[in-house]
Short mmCIF file of C-alpha atoms in Angstrom, two decimals:
data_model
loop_
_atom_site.label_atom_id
_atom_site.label_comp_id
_atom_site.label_asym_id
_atom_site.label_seq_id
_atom_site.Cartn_x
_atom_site.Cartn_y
_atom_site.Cartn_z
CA UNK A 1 -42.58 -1.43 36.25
CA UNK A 2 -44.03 -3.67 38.99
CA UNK A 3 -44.69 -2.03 42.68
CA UNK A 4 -46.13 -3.91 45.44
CA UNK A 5 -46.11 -3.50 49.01
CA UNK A 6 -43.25 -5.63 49.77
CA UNK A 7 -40.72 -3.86 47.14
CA UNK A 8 -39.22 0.02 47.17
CA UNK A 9 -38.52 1.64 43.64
CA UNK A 10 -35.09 3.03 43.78
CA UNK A 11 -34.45 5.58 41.19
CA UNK A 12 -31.18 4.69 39.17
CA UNK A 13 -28.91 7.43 37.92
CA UNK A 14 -27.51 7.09 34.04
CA UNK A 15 -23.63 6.90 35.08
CA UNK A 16 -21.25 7.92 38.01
CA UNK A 17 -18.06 9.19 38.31
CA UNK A 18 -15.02 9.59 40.42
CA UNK A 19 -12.55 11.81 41.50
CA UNK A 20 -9.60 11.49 42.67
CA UNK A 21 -6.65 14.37 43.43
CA UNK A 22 -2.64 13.71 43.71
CA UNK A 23 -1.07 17.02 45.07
CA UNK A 24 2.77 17.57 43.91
CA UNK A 25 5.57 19.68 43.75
CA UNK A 26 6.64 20.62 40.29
CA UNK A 27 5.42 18.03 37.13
CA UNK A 28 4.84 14.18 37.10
CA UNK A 29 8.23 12.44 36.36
CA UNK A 30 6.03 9.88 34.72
CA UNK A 31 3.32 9.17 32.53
CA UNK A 32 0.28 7.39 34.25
CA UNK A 33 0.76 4.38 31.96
CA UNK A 34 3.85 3.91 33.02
CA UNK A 35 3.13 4.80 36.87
CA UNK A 36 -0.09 1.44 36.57
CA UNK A 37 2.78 -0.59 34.82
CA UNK A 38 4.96 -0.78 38.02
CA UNK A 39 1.82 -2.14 39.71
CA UNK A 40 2.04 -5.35 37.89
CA UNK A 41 1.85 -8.28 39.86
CA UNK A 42 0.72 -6.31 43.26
CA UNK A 43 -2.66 -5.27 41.87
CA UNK A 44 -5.39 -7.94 41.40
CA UNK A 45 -6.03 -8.86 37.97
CA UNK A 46 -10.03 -7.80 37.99
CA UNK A 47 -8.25 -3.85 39.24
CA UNK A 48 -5.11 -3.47 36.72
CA UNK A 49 -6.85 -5.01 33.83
CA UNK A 50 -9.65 -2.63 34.31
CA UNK A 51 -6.77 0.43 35.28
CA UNK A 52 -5.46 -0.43 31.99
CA UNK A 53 -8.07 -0.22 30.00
CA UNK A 54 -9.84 2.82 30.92
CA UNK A 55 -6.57 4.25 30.66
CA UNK A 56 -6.65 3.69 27.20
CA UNK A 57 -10.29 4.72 27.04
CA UNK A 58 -12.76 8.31 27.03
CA UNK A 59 -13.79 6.60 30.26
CA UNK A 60 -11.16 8.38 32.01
CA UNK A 61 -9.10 11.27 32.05
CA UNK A 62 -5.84 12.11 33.79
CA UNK A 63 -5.22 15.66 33.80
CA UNK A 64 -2.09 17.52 35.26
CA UNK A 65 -3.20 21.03 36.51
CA UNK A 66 -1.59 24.03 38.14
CA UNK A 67 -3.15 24.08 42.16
CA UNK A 68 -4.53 27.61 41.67
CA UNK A 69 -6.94 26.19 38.89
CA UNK A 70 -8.68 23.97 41.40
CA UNK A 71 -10.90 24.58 43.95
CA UNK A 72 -8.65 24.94 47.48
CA UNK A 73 -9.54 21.78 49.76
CA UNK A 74 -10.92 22.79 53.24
CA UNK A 75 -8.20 22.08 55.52
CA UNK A 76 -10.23 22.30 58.72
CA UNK A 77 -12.29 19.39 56.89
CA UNK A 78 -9.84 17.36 55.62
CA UNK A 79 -8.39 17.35 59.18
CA UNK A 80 -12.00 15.94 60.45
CA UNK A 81 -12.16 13.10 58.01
CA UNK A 82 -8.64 12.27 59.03
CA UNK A 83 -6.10 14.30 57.68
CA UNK A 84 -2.54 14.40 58.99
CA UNK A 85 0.06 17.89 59.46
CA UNK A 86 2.39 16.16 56.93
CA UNK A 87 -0.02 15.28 54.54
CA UNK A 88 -1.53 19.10 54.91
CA UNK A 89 1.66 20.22 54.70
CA UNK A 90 2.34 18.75 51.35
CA UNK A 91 -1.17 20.04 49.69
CA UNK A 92 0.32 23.48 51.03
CA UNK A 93 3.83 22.89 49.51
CA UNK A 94 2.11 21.68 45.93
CA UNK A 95 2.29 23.62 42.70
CA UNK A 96 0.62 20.90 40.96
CA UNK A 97 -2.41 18.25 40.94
CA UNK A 98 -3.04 15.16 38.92
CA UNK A 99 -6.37 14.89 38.47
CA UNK A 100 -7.61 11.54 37.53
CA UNK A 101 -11.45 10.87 36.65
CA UNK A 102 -13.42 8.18 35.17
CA UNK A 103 -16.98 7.44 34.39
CA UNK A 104 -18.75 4.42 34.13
CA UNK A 105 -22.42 2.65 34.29
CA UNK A 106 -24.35 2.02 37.58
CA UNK A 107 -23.67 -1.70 38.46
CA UNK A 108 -20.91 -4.10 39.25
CA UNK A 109 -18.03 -3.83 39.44
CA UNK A 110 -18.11 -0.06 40.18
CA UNK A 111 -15.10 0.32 37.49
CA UNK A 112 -15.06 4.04 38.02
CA UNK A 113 -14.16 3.58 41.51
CA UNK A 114 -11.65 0.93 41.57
CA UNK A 115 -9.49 2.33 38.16
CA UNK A 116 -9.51 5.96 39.23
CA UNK A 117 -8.08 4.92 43.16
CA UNK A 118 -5.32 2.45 41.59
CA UNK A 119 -4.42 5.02 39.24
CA UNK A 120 -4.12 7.71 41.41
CA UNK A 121 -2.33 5.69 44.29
CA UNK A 122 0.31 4.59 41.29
CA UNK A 123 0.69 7.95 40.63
CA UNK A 124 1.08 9.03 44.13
CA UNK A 125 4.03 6.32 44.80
CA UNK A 126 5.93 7.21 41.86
CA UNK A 127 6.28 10.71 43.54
CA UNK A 128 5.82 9.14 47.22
CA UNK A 129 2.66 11.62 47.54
CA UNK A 130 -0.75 11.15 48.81
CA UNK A 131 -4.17 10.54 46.82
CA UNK A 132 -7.03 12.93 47.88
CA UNK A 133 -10.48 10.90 47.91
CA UNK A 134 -12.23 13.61 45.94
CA UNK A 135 -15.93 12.14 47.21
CA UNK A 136 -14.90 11.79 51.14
CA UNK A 137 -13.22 14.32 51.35
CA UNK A 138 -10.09 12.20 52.69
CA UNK A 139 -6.05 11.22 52.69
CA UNK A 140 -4.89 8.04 51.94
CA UNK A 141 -1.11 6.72 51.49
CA UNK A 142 -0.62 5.18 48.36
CA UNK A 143 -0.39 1.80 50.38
CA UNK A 144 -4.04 2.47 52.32
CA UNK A 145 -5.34 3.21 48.81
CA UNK A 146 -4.16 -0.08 46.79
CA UNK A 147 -5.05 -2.30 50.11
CA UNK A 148 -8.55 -0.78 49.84
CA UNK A 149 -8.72 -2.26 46.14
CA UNK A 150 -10.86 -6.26 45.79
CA UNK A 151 -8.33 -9.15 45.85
CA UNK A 152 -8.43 -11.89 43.38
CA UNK A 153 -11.77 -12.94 44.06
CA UNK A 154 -13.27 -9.52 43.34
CA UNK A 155 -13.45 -8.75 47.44
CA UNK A 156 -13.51 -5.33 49.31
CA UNK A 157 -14.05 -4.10 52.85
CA UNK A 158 -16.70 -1.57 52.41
CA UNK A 159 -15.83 0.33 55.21
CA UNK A 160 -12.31 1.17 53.15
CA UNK A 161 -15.46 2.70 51.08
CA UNK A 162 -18.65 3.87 53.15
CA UNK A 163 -18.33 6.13 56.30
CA UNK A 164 -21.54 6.03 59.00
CA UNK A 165 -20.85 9.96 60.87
CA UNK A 166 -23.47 10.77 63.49
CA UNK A 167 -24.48 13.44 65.07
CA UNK A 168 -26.92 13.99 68.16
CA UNK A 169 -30.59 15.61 68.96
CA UNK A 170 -32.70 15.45 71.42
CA UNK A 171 -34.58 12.18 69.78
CA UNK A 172 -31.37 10.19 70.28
CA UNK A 173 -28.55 9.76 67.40
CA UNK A 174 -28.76 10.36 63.84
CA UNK A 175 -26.73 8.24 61.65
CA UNK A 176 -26.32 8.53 57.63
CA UNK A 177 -23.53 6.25 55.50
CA UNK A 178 -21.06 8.19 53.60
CA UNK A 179 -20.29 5.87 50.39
CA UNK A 180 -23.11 4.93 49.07
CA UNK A 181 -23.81 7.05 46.55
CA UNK A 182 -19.96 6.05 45.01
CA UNK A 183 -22.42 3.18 43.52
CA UNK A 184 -25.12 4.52 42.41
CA UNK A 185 -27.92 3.67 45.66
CA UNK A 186 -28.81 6.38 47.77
CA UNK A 187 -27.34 6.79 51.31
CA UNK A 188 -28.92 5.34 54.76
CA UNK A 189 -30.12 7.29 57.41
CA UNK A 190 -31.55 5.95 60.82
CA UNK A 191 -32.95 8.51 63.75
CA UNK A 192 -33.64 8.04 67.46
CA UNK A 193 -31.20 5.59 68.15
CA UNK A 194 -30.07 5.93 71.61
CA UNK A 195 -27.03 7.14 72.48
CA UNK A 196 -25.00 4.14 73.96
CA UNK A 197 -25.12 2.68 70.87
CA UNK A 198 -22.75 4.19 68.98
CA UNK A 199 -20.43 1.73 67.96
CA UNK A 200 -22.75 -1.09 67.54
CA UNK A 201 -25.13 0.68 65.13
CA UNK A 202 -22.71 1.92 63.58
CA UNK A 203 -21.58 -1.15 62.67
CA UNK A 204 -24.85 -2.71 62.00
CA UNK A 205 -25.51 0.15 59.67
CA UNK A 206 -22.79 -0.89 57.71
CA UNK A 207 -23.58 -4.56 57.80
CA UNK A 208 -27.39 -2.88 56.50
CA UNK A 209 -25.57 -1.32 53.38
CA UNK A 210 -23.76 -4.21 52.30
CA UNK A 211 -26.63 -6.32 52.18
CA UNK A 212 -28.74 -3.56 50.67
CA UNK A 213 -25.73 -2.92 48.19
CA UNK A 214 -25.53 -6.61 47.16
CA UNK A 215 -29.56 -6.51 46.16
CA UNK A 216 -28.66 -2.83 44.45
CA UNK A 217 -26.09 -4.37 42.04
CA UNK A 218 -28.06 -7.51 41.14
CA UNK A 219 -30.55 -5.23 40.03
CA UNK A 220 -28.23 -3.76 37.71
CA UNK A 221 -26.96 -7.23 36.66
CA UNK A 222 -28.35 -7.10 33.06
CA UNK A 223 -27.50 -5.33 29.96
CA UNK A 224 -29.38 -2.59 30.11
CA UNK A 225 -29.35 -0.14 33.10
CA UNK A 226 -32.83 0.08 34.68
CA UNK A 227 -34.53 3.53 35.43
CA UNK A 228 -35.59 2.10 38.71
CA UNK A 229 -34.56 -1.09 41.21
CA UNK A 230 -36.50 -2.63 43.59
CA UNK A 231 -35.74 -3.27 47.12
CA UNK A 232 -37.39 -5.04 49.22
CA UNK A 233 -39.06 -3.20 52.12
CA UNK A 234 -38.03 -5.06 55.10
CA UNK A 235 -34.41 -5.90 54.33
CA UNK A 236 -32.76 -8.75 56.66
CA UNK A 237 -29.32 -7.97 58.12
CA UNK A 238 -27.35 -10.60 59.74
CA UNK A 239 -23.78 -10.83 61.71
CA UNK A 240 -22.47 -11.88 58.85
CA UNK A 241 -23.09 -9.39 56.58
CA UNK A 242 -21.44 -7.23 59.26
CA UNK A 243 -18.58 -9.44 59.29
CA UNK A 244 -18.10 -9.54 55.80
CA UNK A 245 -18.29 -5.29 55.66
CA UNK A 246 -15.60 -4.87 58.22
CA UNK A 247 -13.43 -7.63 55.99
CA UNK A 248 -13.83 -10.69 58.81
CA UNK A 249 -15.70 -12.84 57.33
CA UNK A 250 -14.83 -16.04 59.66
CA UNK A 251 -15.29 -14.45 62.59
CA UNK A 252 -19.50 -13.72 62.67
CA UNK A 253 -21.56 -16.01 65.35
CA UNK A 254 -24.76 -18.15 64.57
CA UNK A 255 -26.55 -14.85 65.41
CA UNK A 256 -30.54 -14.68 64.02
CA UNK A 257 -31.33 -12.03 61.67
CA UNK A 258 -33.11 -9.02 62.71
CA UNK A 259 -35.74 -6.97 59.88
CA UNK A 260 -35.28 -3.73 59.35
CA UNK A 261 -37.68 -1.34 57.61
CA UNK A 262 -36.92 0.67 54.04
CA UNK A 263 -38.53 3.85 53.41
CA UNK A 264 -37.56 6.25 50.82
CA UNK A 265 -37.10 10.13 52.95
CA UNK A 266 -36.86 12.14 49.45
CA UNK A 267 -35.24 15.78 49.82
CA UNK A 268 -37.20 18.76 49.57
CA UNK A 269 -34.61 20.81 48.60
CA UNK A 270 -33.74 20.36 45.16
CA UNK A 271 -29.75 20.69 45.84
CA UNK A 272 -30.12 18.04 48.57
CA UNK A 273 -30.19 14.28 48.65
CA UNK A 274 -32.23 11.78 49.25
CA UNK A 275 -31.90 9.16 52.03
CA UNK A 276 -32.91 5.47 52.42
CA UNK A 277 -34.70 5.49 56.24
CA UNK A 278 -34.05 1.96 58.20
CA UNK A 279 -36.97 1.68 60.63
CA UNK A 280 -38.34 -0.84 62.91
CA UNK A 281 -40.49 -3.18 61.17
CA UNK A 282 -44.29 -2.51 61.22
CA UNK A 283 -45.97 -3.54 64.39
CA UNK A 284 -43.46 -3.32 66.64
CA UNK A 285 -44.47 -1.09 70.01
CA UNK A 286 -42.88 1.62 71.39
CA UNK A 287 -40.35 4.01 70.30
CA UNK A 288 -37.92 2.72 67.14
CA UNK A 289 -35.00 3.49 69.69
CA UNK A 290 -36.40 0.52 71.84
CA UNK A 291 -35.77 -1.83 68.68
CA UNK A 292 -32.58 -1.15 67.78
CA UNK A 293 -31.44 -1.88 70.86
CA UNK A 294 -33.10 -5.19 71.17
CA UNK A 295 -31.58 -5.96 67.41
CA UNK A 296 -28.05 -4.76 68.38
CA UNK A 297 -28.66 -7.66 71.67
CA UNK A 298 -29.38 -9.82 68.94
CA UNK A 299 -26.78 -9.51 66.63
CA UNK A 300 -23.97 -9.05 68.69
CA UNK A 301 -25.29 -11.69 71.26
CA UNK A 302 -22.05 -12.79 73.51
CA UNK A 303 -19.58 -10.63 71.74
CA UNK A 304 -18.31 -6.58 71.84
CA UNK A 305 -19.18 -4.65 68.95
CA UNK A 306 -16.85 -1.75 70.27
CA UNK A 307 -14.03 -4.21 70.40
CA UNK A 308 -14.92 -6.03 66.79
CA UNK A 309 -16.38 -3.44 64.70
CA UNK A 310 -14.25 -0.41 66.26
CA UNK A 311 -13.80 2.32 63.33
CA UNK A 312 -10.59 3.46 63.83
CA UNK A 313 -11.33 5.55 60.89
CA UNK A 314 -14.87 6.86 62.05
CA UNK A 315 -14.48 10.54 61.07
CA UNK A 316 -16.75 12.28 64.02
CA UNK A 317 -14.41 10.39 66.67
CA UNK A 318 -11.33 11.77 64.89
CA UNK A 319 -12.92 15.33 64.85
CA UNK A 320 -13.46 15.02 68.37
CA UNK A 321 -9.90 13.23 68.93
CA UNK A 322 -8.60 16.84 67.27
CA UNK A 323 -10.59 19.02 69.05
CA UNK A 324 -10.04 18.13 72.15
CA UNK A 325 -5.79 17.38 71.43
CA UNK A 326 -6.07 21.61 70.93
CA UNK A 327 -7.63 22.06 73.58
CA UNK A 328 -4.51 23.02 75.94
CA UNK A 329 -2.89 25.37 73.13
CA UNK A 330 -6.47 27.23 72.22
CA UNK A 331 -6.94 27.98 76.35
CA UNK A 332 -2.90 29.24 76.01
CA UNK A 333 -3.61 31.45 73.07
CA UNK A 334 -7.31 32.61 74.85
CA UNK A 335 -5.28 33.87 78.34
CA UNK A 336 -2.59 35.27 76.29
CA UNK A 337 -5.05 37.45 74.23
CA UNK A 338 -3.55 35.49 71.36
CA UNK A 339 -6.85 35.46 69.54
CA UNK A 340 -7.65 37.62 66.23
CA UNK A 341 -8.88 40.63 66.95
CA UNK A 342 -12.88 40.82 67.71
CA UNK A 343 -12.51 37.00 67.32
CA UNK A 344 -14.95 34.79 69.95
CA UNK A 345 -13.90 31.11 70.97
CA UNK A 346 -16.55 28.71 71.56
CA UNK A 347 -16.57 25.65 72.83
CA UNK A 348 -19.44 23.17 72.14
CA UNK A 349 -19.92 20.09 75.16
CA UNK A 350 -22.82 17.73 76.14
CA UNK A 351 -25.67 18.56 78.02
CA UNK A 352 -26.64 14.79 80.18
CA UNK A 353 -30.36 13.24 79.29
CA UNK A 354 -32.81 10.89 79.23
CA UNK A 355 -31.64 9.71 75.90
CA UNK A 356 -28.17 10.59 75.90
CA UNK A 357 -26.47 13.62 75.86
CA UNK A 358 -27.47 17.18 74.00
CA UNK A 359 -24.65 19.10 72.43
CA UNK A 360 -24.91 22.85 72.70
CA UNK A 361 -22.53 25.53 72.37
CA UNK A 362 -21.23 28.33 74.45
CA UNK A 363 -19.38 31.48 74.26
CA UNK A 364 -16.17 31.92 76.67
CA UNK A 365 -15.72 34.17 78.75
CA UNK A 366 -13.17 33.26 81.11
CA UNK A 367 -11.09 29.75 81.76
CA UNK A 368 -9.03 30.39 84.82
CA UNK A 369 -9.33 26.95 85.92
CA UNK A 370 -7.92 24.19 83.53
CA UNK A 371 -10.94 21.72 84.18
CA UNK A 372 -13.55 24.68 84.08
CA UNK A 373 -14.52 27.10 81.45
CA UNK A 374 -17.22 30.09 82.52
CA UNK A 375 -19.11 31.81 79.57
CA UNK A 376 -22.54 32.37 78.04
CA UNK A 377 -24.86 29.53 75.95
CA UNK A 378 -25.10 30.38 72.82
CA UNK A 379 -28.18 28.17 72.33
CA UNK A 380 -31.80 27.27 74.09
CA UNK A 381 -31.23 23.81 75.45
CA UNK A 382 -34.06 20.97 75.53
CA UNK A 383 -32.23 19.05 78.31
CA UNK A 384 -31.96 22.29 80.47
CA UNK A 385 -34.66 24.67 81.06
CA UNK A 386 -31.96 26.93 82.62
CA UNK A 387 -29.79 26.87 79.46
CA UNK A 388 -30.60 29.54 77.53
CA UNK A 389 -29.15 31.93 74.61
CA UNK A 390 -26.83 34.37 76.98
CA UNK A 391 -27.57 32.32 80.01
CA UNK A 392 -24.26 32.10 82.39
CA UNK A 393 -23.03 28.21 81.92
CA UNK A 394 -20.45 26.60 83.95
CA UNK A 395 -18.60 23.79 81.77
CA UNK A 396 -16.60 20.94 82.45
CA UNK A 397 -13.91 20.53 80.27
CA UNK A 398 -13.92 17.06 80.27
CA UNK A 399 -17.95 17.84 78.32
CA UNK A 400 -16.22 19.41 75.69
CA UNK A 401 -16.38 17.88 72.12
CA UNK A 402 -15.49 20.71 70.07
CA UNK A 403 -14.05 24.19 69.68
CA UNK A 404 -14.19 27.07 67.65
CA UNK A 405 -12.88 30.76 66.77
CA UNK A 406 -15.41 33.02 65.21
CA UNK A 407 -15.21 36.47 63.63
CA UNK A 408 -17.66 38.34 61.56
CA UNK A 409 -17.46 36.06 58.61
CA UNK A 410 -18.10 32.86 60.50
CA UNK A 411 -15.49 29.94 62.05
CA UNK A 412 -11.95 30.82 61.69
CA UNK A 413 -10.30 28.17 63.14
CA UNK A 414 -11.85 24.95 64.46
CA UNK A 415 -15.34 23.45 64.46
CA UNK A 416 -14.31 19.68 63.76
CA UNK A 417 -17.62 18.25 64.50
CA UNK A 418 -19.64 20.90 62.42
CA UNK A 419 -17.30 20.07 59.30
CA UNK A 420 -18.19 16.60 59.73
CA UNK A 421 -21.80 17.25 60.10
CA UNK A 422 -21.72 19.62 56.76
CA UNK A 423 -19.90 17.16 54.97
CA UNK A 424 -23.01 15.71 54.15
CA UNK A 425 -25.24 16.65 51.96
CA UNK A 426 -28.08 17.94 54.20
CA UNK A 427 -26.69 18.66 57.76
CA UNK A 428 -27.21 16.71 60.79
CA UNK A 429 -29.94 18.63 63.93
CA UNK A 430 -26.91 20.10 65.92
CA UNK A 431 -27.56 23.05 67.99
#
């Protein structure tokens, strides 16, 4: 195997799989072959050709099992990446769950991916159900599932595929994708970038994995599957390749490219993952926050990246959107004394700095006031001097990003944000 400066070994794994859940009441009323067959003509031919055929392959495996054989699905999680009270409410009300898998080599097209999902989605609309997303952790409608499959020409979104959550510290933002590994490559990480930035590298994060993703696969382009592909250490990302991720490709600008770093972060904990680091390119002066702003000026010069790249799917926002639609019944239930017994709500909210803002928790102890809650940190603060563990802290409510009830075995109820953050495989710096 050649290394050189200019080129990162990526370590390949031998073959990937995917998962995919459809929750029912009672047995399938019909067989998966027969659930694919109504697809015909919707489905593009590269998706129910393959669908088909691994059907009628070892390569997958569609299983109907009773719900108590299965590992129970985190609700509080499922409702962070997205989850609605029907579609809880029918996981609750299921006896049964198709399970469909399939395995398949590292390359392209990721067949594993794109069989299991139509399968599972047919299966879901024959019943008018919902397909779990064993890997994200997430919902979709039948309909959100099949859209999310390439057209004709072999063409996806890869945002219906990768996530990019986020979480903060005091060096800025830390992103990661969420997807990635569906392929085969490992995921992305980038730390330090600053905080009013979250839209726009989140999108040029994305638009960073597709053009990684593209040099992954045509790595794996020949017969054999490689023990190792090379990418190259400064990898070029462009408008377009943003454009293309978020499924627009007409609408990019004559933008210039801007380099971006690869270094290889490998986990020290042997359960953990690995991450692909994007850093600034060598040479450049000044902290690596500094450059990504200057690259997201360049790539998104004259348009809004919060208007054109908006996630509406971006699973931290939604666990925020939740926590803080709760936030009127939880302070109900806390003056009512409607908690469990020796249960302790918490509320976590931003601290204001240089660099954005520090989330930190704190215990309640009283919330007279609808805009103000009065209670105790429950952390040391690197924003604050004066915010200490126990300290007295004054919050605003319009601070507050999360909540949570605690007992002796740990949350109860809540923590939207943290469920996010732990549904990775190494947890973001939160405090």
């Amino acid at each position: 195997m050649l290394i050189t400066d200019d080129f990162l070994p990526v370590p390949v794994p031998e073959s990937l799989s995917a998962t995919y859940l459809v929750p029912m009441a009672g047995l399938p009323p019909v067989s998966p072959k027969t659930a694919v067959r109504a697809l015909a003509g919707r489905l593009a031919d590269p998706v129910y050709g393959l669908a088909t055929q691994m059907l009628d392959s070892p390569l997958m495996s569609v299983d109907t099992r009773s719900i108590d054989e299965f590992p129970q699905l985190p609700p509080d999680l499922l409702t962070a990446f997205g989850a609605t009270e029907a579609q809880l409410g029918r996981l609750a009300a299921a006896s049964h769950l198709v399970v469909v898998q399939a395995e398949y080599r590292p390359g392209w097209p990721p067949a594993h991916e794109w069989a299991a999902r139509a399968v599972a989605a047919a299966v879901a609309e024959s019943v008018d159900g919902d397909v779990v997303d064993v890997f994200g952790l997430q919902f979709l409608d039948p309909a959100t599932a099949l859209k999310s499959l390439p057209d004709a020409q072999g063409r996806i979104r890869l945002v219906d595929w990768v996530l990019v959550p986020y979480s903060s510290d005091t060096e800025g933002l830390w992103f990661t994708t969420k997807g990635l590994r569906r392929f085969g490559l490992l995921e992305l990480q980038t730390q330090g970038v600053p905080d009013h930035l979250t839209r726009a590298w989140g999108a040029v994060l994305t638009g960073a994995a597709r053009r990684l993703l593209r040099d992954w696969t045509d790595g794996l382009a020949g017969e054999e599957v490689p023990a190792f592909v090379q990418l190259p250490v400064l990898a070029t990302v462009t408008g377009h390749d943003i454009a293309v991720a978020y499924g627009n490709p007409e609408q990019h600008g004559a933008t210039a490219p801007v380099l971006l770093r690869l270094e290889l972060d490998p986990a020290t904990d042997p359960e953990a993952d690995s991450f692909l680091s994007l850093r600034p390119p060598p040479g450049h002066p000044g902290p690596d926050g500094r450059y990504f702003a200057a690259a997201c000026a360049t790539l998104f010069s004259g348009i809004e990246p919060d208007v054109r790249y908006a996630r509406s799917g971006d699973a931290m926002s939604r666990a925020v959107a939740t926590a803080r639609a709760g936030l009127d019944d939880i302070r109900a239930r806390f003056l009512a004394d409607g908690l469990p017994p020796e249960a302790q709500l918490v509320v976590k909210y931003g601290l204001p700095g240089d660099d954005g803002p520090e989330y930190v928790w704190a215990g309640v102890n009283s919330w007279d006031a609808p805009e103000r809650i009065v209670g105790a940190s429950a952390s040391d603060a690197n924003t604050d001097p004066t915010v200490r563990i126990g300290s007295p802290v004054e919050v605003a409510v319009t601070e507050v990003v999360d909540w949570a009830v605690l007992d002796g075995t740990g949350v109860i109820e809540g923590g939207w944000t943290q469920a996010v953050l732990d549904a990775g495989e190494r947890p973001h710096p939160t405090h």
